[in-house]
């Protein structure tokens, strides 16, 4: 049974930082692409960042230069360091894993999901 468990969300002022973590179990973590998505109230779930098994990363334009995705294969954990946070970053953040060989930013193309962690940025 594959499980993804996020943590690290919370309330932060604009300009502040948070680090999200996602621990994965039930699959060979080091083999697969990991990603972060977010969903604001009343909006669709959007791609934020991803990291391949090789360490290659991709980012949404809205977070480039502010967010950094990383992974620790020894701990089966993926991280999202979020700096210079803005009120528009407020959302539920989801960790996901992609067991296919084709990269997509479409949420439907990802295989497994965590339960989400709330990030709220106050102005």
Short mmCIF file of C-alpha atoms in Angstrom, two decimals:
data_model
loop_
_atom_site.label_atom_id
_atom_site.label_comp_id
_atom_site.label_asym_id
_atom_site.label_seq_id
_atom_site.Cartn_x
_atom_site.Cartn_y
_atom_site.Cartn_z
CA UNK A 1 0.00 0.00 0.00
CA UNK A 2 1.49 3.30 -1.13
CA UNK A 3 1.28 6.14 1.36
CA UNK A 4 2.37 9.76 1.14
CA UNK A 5 2.24 11.88 4.29
CA UNK A 6 2.85 15.62 4.13
CA UNK A 7 3.80 17.90 7.00
CA UNK A 8 5.16 21.38 7.59
CA UNK A 9 2.26 23.57 6.59
CA UNK A 10 1.07 26.49 8.69
CA UNK A 11 0.44 30.20 8.91
CA UNK A 12 3.20 32.60 7.91
CA UNK A 13 3.44 36.29 7.10
CA UNK A 14 4.18 37.48 3.60
CA UNK A 15 7.91 37.34 2.93
CA UNK A 16 8.38 34.43 5.29
CA UNK A 17 9.44 30.84 4.67
CA UNK A 18 8.14 27.33 5.24
CA UNK A 19 9.51 23.88 4.46
CA UNK A 20 7.12 21.11 3.55
CA UNK A 21 8.05 17.45 3.88
CA UNK A 22 6.48 14.34 2.38
CA UNK A 23 7.40 10.85 3.55
CA UNK A 24 6.62 8.04 1.12
CA UNK A 25 6.17 4.34 1.83
CA UNK A 26 5.04 1.32 -0.13
CA UNK A 27 7.15 1.80 -3.24
CA UNK A 28 10.79 2.11 -4.25
CA UNK A 29 11.03 5.85 -3.69
CA UNK A 30 14.32 6.40 -5.47
CA UNK A 31 12.92 5.08 -8.78
CA UNK A 32 10.20 7.66 -9.26
CA UNK A 33 9.51 11.30 -9.97
CA UNK A 34 8.06 13.25 -7.04
CA UNK A 35 6.06 16.41 -7.19
CA UNK A 36 4.19 19.11 -5.33
CA UNK A 37 0.84 20.55 -6.36
CA UNK A 38 -1.40 23.11 -4.71
CA UNK A 39 -5.08 23.92 -4.68
CA UNK A 40 -6.54 27.22 -3.55
CA UNK A 41 -10.23 27.47 -2.56
CA UNK A 42 -12.48 27.40 -5.60
CA UNK A 43 -9.60 26.74 -7.97
CA UNK A 44 -8.14 23.76 -9.76
CA UNK A 45 -5.17 21.81 -8.48
CA UNK A 46 -2.00 23.25 -10.04
CA UNK A 47 1.51 21.94 -10.56
CA UNK A 48 4.18 23.56 -8.38
CA UNK A 49 7.41 21.57 -8.74
CA UNK A 50 8.79 18.14 -9.51
CA UNK A 51 12.04 16.24 -9.13
CA UNK A 52 13.17 13.18 -11.03
CA UNK A 53 15.07 10.27 -9.55
CA UNK A 54 18.16 11.86 -11.13
CA UNK A 55 17.61 15.13 -9.28
CA UNK A 56 16.44 17.08 -12.33
CA UNK A 57 13.84 19.64 -11.29
CA UNK A 58 10.96 21.51 -12.89
CA UNK A 59 9.02 24.47 -11.53
CA UNK A 60 5.89 26.43 -12.28
CA UNK A 61 6.72 29.96 -13.43
CA UNK A 62 4.89 31.42 -10.44
CA UNK A 63 7.34 29.86 -7.96
CA UNK A 64 10.65 29.90 -9.84
CA UNK A 65 13.38 31.52 -7.80
CA UNK A 66 11.35 31.29 -4.58
CA UNK A 67 10.65 27.57 -4.10
CA UNK A 68 13.13 24.68 -4.13
CA UNK A 69 12.23 21.02 -4.37
CA UNK A 70 14.67 18.39 -3.12
CA UNK A 71 14.68 14.75 -2.14
CA UNK A 72 16.48 12.45 0.27
CA UNK A 73 16.28 8.94 -1.11
CA UNK A 74 17.72 7.46 2.07
CA UNK A 75 14.77 8.87 4.02
CA UNK A 76 12.11 8.34 1.33
CA UNK A 77 11.31 12.02 1.69
CA UNK A 78 10.72 14.92 -0.67
CA UNK A 79 10.87 18.53 0.47
CA UNK A 80 9.57 21.86 -0.73
CA UNK A 81 11.43 24.88 0.62
CA UNK A 82 9.25 27.94 0.14
CA UNK A 83 10.81 31.38 0.52
CA UNK A 84 9.52 34.90 -0.07
CA UNK A 85 5.99 33.65 0.39
CA UNK A 86 3.10 35.71 -0.97
CA UNK A 87 -0.60 35.73 -0.03
CA UNK A 88 -1.34 34.15 -3.42
CA UNK A 89 0.67 31.11 -2.35
CA UNK A 90 -2.10 30.28 0.12
CA UNK A 91 -3.43 26.82 -0.71
CA UNK A 92 -3.52 23.20 0.30
CA UNK A 93 -0.25 21.66 -0.85
CA UNK A 94 -0.21 18.06 -2.03
CA UNK A 95 2.68 15.69 -2.51
CA UNK A 96 2.41 13.22 -5.41
CA UNK A 97 4.41 10.50 -7.08
CA UNK A 98 4.46 9.61 -10.76
CA UNK A 99 5.15 6.00 -11.67
CA UNK A 100 4.81 6.57 -15.41
CA UNK A 101 7.68 7.44 -17.72
CA UNK A 102 6.08 10.56 -19.17
CA UNK A 103 6.26 13.85 -17.33
CA UNK A 104 3.08 15.87 -17.10
CA UNK A 105 1.91 18.85 -15.05
CA UNK A 106 -1.65 17.55 -15.24
CA UNK A 107 -2.72 16.16 -11.86
CA UNK A 108 -4.54 13.25 -13.50
CA UNK A 109 -1.23 11.95 -14.81
CA UNK A 110 0.18 11.37 -11.35
CA UNK A 111 -0.26 8.08 -9.61
CA UNK A 112 -0.45 8.56 -5.85
CA UNK A 113 -1.30 11.50 -3.59
CA UNK A 114 -0.95 12.61 -0.01
CA UNK A 115 -3.75 14.09 2.04
CA UNK A 116 -2.48 17.66 1.75
CA UNK A 117 -1.18 20.28 4.15
CA UNK A 118 -2.55 23.81 4.49
CA UNK A 119 -0.30 26.78 3.84
CA UNK A 120 -1.70 30.21 4.68
CA UNK A 121 0.24 33.39 3.94
CA UNK A 122 -1.05 36.55 5.58
CA UNK A 123 -0.50 40.01 4.12
#
